[in-house]
Coordinates of C-alpha atoms in Angstrom, one line a residue:
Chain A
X1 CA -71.3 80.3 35.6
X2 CA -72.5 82.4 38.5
X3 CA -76.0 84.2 38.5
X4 CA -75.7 87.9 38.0
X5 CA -78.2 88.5 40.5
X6 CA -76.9 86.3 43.8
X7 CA -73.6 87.9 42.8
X8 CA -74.8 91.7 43.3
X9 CA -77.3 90.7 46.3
X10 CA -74.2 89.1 48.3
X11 CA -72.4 92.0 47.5
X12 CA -75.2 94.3 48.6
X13 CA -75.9 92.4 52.1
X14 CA -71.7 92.5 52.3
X15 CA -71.3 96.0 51.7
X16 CA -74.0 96.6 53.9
X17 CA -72.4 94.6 57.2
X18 CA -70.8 97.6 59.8
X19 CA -67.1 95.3 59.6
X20 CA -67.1 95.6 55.6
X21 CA -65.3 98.5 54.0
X22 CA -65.1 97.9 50.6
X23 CA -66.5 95.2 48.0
X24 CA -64.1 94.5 45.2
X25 CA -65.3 92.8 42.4
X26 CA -65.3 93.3 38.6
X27 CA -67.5 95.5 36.3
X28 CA -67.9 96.2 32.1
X29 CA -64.8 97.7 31.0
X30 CA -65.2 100.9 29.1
X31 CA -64.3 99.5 25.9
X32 CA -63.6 96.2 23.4
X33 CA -64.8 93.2 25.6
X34 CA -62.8 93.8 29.3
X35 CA -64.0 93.9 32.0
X36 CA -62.4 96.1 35.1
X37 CA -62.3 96.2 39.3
X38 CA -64.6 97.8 40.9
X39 CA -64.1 98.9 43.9
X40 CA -67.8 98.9 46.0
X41 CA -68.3 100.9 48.9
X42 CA -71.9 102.0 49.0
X43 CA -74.4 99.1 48.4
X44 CA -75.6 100.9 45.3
X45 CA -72.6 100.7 43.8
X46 CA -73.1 96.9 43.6
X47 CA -75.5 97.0 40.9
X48 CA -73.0 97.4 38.1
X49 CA -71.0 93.8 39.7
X50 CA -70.6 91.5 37.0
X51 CA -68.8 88.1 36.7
X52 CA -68.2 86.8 32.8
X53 CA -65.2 84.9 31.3
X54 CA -63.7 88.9 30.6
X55 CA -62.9 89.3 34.1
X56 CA -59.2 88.5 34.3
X57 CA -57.8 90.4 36.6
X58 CA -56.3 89.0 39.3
X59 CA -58.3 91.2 42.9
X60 CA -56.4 89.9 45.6
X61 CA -53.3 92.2 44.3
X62 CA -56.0 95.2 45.2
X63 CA -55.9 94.2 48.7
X64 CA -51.9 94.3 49.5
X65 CA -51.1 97.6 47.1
X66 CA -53.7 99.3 49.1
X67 CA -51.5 102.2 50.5
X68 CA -51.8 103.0 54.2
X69 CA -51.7 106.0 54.8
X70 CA -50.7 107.6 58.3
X71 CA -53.7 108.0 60.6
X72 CA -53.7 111.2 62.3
X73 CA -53.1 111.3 65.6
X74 CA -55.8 110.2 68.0
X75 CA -57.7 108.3 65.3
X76 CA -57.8 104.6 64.8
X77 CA -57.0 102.9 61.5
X78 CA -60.0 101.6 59.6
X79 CA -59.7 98.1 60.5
X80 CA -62.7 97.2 58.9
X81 CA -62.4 94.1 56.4
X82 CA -62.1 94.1 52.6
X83 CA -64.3 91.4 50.8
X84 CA -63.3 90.5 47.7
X85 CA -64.5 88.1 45.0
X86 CA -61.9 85.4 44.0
X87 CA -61.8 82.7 41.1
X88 CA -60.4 79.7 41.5
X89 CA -56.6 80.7 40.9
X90 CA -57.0 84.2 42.9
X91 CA -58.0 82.4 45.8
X92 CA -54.3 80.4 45.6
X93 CA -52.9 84.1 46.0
X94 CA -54.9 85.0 48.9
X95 CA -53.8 81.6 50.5
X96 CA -50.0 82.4 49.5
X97 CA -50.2 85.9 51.4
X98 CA -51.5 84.6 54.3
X99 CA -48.8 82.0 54.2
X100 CA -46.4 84.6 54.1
X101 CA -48.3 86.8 56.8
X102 CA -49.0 89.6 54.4
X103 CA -52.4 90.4 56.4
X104 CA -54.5 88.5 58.8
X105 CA -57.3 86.1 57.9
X106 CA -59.9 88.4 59.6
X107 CA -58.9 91.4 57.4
X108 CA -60.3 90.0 54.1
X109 CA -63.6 88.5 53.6
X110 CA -63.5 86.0 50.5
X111 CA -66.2 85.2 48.2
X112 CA -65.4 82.7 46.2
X113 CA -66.2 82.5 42.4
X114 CA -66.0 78.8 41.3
X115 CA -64.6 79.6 37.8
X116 CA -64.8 77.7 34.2
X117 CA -62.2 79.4 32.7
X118 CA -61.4 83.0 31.5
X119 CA -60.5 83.9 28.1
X120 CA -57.2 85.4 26.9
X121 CA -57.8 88.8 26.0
X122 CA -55.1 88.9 22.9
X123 CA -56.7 85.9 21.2
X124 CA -60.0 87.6 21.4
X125 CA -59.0 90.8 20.2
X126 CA -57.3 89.2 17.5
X127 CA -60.5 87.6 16.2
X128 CA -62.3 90.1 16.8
X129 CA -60.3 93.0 16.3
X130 CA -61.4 97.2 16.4
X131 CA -64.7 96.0 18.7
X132 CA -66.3 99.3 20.8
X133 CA -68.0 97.2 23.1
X134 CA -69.0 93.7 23.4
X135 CA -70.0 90.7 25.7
X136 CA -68.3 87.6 26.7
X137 CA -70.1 84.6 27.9
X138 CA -70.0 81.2 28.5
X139 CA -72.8 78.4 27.7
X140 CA -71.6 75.1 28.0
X141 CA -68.2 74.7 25.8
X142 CA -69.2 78.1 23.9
X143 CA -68.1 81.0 24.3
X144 CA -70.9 83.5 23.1
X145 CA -69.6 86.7 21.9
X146 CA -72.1 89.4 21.5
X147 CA -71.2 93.2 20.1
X148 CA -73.2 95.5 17.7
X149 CA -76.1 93.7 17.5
X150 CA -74.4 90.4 16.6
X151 CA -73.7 87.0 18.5
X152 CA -71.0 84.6 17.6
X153 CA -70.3 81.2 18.9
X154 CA -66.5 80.3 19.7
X155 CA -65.4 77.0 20.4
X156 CA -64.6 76.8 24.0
X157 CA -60.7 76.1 23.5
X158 CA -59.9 78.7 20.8
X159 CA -60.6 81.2 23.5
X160 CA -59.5 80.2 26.6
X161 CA -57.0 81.7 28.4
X162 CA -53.6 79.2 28.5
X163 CA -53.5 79.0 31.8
X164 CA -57.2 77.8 32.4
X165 CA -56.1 75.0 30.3
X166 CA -54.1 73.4 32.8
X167 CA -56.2 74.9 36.2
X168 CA -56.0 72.3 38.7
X169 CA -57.9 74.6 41.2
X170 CA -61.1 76.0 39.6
X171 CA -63.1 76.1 43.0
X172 CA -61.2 78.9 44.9
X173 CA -59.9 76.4 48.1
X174 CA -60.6 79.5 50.5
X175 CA -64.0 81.2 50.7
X176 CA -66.1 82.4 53.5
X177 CA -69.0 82.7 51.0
X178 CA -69.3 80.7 47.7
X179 CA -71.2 82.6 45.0
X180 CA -71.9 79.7 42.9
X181 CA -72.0 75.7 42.4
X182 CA -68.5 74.0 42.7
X183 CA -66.7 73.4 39.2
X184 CA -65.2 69.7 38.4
X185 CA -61.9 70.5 37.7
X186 CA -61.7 70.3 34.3
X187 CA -57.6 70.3 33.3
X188 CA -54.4 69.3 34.6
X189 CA -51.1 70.5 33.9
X190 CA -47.9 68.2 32.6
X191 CA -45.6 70.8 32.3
X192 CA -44.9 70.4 28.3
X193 CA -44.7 73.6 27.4
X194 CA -41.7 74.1 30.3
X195 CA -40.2 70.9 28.6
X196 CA -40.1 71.9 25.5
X197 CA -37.8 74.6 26.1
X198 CA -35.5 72.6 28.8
X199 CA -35.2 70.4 25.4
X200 CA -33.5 73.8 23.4
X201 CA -29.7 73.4 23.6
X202 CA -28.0 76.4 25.4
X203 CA -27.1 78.5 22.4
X204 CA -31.2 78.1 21.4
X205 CA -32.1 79.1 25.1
X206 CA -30.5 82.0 25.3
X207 CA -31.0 83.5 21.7
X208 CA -34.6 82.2 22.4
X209 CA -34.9 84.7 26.0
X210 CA -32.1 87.1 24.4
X211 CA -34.8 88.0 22.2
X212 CA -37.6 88.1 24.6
X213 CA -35.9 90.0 27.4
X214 CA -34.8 92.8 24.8
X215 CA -38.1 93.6 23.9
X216 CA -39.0 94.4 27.8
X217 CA -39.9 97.7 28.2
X218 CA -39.3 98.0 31.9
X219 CA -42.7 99.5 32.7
X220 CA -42.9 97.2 35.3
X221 CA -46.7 96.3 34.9
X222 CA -46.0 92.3 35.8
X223 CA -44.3 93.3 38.7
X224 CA -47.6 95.5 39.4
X225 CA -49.9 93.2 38.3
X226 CA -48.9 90.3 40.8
X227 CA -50.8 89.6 43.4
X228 CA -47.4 88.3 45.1
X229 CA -45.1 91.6 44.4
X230 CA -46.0 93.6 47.2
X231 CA -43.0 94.6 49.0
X232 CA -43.5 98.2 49.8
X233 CA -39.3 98.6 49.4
X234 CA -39.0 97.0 46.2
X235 CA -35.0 96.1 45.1
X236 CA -35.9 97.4 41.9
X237 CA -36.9 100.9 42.8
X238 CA -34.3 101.1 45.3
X239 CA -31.2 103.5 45.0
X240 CA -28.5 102.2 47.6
X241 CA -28.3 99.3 46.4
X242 CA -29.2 99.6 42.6
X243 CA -29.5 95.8 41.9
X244 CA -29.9 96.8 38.4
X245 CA -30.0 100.2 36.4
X246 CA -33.1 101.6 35.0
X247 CA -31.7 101.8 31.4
X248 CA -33.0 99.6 28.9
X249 CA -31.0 97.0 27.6
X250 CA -30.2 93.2 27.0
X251 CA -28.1 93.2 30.5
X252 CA -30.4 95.3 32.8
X253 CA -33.5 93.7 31.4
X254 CA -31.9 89.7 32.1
X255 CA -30.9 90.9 35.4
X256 CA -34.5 92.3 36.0
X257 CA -36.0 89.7 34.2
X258 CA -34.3 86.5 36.5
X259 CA -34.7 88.6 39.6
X260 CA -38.3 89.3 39.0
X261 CA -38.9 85.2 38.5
X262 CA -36.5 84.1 41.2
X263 CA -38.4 86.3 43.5
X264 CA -41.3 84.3 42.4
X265 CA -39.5 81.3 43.3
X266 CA -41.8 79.0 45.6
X267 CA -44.5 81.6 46.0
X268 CA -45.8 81.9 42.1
X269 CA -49.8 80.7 42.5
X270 CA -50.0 80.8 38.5
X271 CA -52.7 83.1 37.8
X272 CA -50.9 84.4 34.8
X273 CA -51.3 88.2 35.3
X274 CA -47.9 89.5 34.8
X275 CA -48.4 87.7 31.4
X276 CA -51.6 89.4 30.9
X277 CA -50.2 92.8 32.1
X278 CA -47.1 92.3 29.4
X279 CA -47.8 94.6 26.6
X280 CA -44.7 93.4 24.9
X281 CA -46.1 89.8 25.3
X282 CA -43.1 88.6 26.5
X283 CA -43.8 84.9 27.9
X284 CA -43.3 85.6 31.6
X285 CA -45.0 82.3 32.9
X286 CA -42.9 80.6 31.1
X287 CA -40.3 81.7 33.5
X288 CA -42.2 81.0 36.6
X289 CA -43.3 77.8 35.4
X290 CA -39.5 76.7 35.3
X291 CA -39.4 77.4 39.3
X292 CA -43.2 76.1 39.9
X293 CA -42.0 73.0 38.0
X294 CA -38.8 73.1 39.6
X295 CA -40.1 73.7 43.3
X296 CA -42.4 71.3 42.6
X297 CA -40.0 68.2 41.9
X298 CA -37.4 69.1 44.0
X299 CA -39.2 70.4 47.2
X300 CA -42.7 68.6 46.7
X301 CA -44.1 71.9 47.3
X302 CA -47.4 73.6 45.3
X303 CA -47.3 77.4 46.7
X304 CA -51.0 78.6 47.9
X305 CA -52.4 75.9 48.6
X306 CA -52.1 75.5 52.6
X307 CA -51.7 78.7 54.6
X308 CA -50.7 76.3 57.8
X309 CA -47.6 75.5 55.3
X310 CA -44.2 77.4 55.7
X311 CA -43.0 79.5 52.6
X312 CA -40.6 77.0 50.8
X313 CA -37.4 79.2 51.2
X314 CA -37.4 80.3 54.2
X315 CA -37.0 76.4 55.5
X316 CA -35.3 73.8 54.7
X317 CA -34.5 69.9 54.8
X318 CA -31.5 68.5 55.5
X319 CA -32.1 66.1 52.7
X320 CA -32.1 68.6 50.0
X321 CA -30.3 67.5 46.8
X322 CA -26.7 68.6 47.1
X323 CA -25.3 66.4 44.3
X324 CA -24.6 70.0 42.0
X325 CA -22.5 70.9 45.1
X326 CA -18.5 70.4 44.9
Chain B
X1 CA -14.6 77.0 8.9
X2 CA -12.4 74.6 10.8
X3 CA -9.6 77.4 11.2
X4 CA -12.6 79.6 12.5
X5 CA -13.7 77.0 15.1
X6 CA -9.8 76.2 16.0
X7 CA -9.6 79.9 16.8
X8 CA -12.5 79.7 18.6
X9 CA -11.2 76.9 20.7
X10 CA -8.3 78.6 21.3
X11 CA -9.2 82.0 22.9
X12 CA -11.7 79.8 24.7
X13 CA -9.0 77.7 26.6
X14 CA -6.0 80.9 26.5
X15 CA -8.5 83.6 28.4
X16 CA -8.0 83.5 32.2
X17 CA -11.4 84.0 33.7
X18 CA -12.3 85.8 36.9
X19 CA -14.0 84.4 38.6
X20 CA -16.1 86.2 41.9
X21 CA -15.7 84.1 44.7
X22 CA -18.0 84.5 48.3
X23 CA -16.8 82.3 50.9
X24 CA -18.1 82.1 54.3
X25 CA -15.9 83.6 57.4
X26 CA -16.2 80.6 59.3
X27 CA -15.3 77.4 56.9
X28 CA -14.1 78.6 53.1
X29 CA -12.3 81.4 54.0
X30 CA -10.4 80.5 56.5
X31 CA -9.8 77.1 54.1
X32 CA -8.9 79.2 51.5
X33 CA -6.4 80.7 53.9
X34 CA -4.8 77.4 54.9
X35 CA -4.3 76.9 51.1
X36 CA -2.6 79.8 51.0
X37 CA -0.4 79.8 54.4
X38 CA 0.4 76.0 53.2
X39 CA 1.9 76.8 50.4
X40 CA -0.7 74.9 48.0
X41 CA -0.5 76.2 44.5
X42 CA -3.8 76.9 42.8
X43 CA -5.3 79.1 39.7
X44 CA -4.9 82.7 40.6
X45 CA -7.9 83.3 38.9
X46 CA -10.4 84.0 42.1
X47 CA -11.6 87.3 43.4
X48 CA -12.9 86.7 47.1
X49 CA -15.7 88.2 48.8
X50 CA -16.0 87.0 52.4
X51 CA -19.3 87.0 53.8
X52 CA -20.3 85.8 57.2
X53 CA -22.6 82.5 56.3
X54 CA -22.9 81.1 52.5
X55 CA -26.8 82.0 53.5
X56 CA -25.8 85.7 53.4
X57 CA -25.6 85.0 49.6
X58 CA -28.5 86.2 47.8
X59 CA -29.4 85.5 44.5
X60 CA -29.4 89.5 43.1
X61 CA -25.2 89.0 43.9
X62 CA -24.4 86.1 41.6
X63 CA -26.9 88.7 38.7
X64 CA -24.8 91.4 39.8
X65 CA -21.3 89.8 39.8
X66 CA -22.0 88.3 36.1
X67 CA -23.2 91.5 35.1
X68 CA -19.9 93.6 36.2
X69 CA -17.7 90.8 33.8
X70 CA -16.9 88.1 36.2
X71 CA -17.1 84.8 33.7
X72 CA -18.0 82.7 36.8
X73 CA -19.6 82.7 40.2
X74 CA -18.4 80.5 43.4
X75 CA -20.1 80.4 46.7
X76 CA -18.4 78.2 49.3
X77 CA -19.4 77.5 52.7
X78 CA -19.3 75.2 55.6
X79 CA -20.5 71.4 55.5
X80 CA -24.1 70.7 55.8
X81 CA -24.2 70.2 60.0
X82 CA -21.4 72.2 60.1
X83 CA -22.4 76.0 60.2
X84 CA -21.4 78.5 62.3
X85 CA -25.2 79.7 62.4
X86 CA -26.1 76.0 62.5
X87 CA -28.6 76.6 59.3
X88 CA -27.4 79.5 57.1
X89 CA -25.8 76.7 54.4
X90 CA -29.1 74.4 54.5
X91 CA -30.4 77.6 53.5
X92 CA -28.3 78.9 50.9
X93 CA -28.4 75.4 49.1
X94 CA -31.9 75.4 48.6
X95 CA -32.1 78.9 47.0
X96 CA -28.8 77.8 45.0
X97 CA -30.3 74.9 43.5
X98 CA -33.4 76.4 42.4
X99 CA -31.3 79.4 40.9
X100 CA -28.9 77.0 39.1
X101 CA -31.6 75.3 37.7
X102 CA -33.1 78.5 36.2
X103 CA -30.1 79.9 35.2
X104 CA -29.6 77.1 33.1
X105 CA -33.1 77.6 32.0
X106 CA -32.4 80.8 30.6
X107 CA -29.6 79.7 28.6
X108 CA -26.7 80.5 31.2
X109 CA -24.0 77.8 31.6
X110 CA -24.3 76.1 34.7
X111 CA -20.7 75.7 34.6
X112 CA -20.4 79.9 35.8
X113 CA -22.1 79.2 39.1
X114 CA -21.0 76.9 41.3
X115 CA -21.2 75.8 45.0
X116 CA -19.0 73.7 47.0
X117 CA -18.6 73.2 51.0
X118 CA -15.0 73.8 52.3
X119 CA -14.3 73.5 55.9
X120 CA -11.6 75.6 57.3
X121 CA -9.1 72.2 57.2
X122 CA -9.8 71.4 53.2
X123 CA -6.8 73.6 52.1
X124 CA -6.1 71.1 49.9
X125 CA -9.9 70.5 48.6
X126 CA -10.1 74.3 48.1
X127 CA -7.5 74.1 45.1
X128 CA -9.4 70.8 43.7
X129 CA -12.6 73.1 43.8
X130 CA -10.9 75.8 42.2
X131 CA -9.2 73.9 39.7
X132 CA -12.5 72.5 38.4
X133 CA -14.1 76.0 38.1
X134 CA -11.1 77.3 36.2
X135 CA -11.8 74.5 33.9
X136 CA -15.4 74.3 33.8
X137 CA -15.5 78.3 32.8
X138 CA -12.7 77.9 30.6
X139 CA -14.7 75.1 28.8
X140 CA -17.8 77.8 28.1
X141 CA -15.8 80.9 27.4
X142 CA -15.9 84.3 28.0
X143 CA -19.4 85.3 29.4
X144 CA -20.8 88.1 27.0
X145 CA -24.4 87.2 27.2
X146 CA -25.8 89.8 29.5
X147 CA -22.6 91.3 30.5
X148 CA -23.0 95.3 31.6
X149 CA -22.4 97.1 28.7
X150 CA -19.6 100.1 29.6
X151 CA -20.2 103.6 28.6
X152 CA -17.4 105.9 27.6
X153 CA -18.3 109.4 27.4

């Protein structure tokens, strides 16, 4: 893991640069075992950085839902950079907007967190449930937990977050500064669980995403949440046209529900924060493993991993597969 | 039982679906209008939307369509080399494939959504094309899975 110390002095010699706004990193949560974003912008602010196998948030959505607001007239706009600290999966998303353009490479100032995994927040809570305040770390395949004066020792794979256990990237693959030792890459990813439910027949599917969808509340915190929804218009929000209707139900939701993923389509970097953001735990990577899965086989195509790259749909090849076509 | 299922069968092959139809201006429309001024016979069971390039055809309008109780979805456009725009249908089948794929995913019959390439001389090939979606929807029924429920005051 990284040392606490190199961590907040980079961040303090960063923040302290004339072409650095802001710092965003990750500090204790206010309660249970989370940890939250901080957002840096004096260099004593960067005391309370941490990085621990709690921080699960995914940063680089910070730096597209900034809002701009209007400059007044005859000032410039703060075109000073954002740094921000990226594990191995955020880093994908970073690539993935600047494939798409979403900022230029010179606005954002990466420091890289090579990453052994992150834990998933429900399976810890559910050990360990009604916990004020505790500690996550990691030593060796351990996960230490520490709260009230007690330590427990968790087996490393009890814990761990479902999609650090297929990470292919846990060194982030863009960095201008790297805050700690490269990771081996410790998983890969055979796309069972997506199997398993092309398998279901067609009556299984749907009664099997009838159910999930119905329990969506619409609070839209996946679409929040990732780092890859940032259109300032979004179709869901908008009036004329109303893709789909705010109310509630099995037909709104589905329609929400596919649009959300198909938007997803080709740029999804699988960082699993929608999923994370869920709190009716409805199994959105499922969905977006179907079209990373998909995109992958068909297209040969893993989103965030080449900014030089073209987004997959907005090109094409004339040899695309056109046997489903009449 | 086996009366339940025969009944079953039967309302599945009697309904007439309608089916939502968005053919380009350039090829499948003006196809769909040599069927028509050529006297070719085919299932009335079409609604069509004409749009200028099958890559005008965005994912959110197949969602929509099924939502509003169409049982079926048909995007037609030019040949591949053919386009008016010279890309728009390269375009639209690589957004169509992944979205069949996923609808099927999700438990929707791939049978509802369909593509096909019609050039503005397949009058004939139009009615094959329909003919087959007829039958293909008719095969899977009614859709009812997600359609928008309708509120009477």
């Amino acid at each position: 893991m990284v040392d606490i110390t190199k961590l907040r002095d980079i961040a303090k010699e960063v923040i302290s640069r004339d072409d650095v706004r802001q710092v965003i990193g990750y500090r204790p949560g206010t309660y249970g075992f989370r940890a939250r974003p901080a957002f840096v912008l004096e260099p004593a602010d960067a005391d309370e950085l941490i990085f621990s196998p709690a921080c699960i948030n995914n940063l680089a959505t910070y730096i597209v839902i900034e809002e701009k607001l209007p400059v007044p007239r005859g000032q410039e706009p703060d075109s000073r950079k954002v740094a921000v600290m990226v594990k191995g999966c955020d880093s994908r998303a970073i690539i993935q907007q600047l494939e798409e353009k979403a900022y230029d490479r010179d606005h954002v100032l990466v420091l890289g967190i090579p990453c052994e995994g992150v834990v998933d927040m429900d399976k810890v809570n559910a050990r360990f449930p009604n916990v004020d305040k505790g500690d996550i770390a990691l030593e060796g395949d351990k996960f230490v937990i520490s709260f009230n004066g007690t330590k427990e020792e968790v087996a490393k794979d009890e814990l761990l977050a479902d999609k650090c256990k297929r990470c292919r990237y846990p060194t982030p693959l863009v960095s201008d500064e790297m805050l700690g030792d490269e990771v081996e890459r410790f998983a890969d990813d055979d796309f069972s669980d997506v199997e398993v439910l092309e398998k279901k027949s067609r009556d299984e599917k749907w009664a099997y995403w009838e159910e999930k969808f119905s329990r969506c509340a619409r609070c839209y915190a996946c679409r929040n949440a990732c780092p890859m929804c940032y259109c300032e218009d979004c179709v869901l929000t908008r009036l004329e046209p109303m893709w789909m209707r705010r109310s509630v139900d099995i037909s709104e939701n589905t329609a929400y529900h596919i649009a959300r993923a198909y938007h997803l389509a080709g740029r999804c970097i699988q960082c699993g924060a929608c999923e994370q953001a869920c709190p009716m735990d409805i199994p959105l990577m499922d969905l977006n493993r179907k079209f990373y899965k998909d995109v992958r086989e068909l297209f040969d195509y893993e989103p965030g991993t080449d900014a030089e790259q073209p987004p997959l749909l907005s090109t094409f090849s004339v040899d695309d597969r056109e046997d489903f076509i009449l | 039982m086996a009366e339940a299922t025969k009944t079953a069968e039967a309302t599945k092959t009697d309904f007439e679906p309608n089916i939502v139809a968005f053919l380009c201006n350039w090829c499948s429309y003006a196809g769909a209008d040599l069927a028509g001024t050529s006297r070719i016979q085919y299932p009335p069971n079409v609604r069509v939307i004409r749009v200028m390039c099958s890559g005008r055809v965005n994912p959110l309008f197949i969602m929509n369509a099924l939502q509003q109780g169409a049982d079926g979805v048909l995007i037609s456009g030019c040949h591949p080399g053919d386009c008016h725009y010279m890309q728009g249908n390269y375009f639209a089948r690589r957004r169509f494939n992944l979205m069949r794929n996923f609808l099927e995913y999700v438990g929707i019959e791939p049978e509802r959504v369909r593509m096909s390439w019609v050039s503005a001389s397949e009058g004939a090939k139009w009615k094959g094309v329909i003919e087959e979606v007829v039958e293909g929807i008719k095969s899977v029924g009614p859709m009812d899975s997600f359609k928008r429920r309708q509120l009477n005051w």
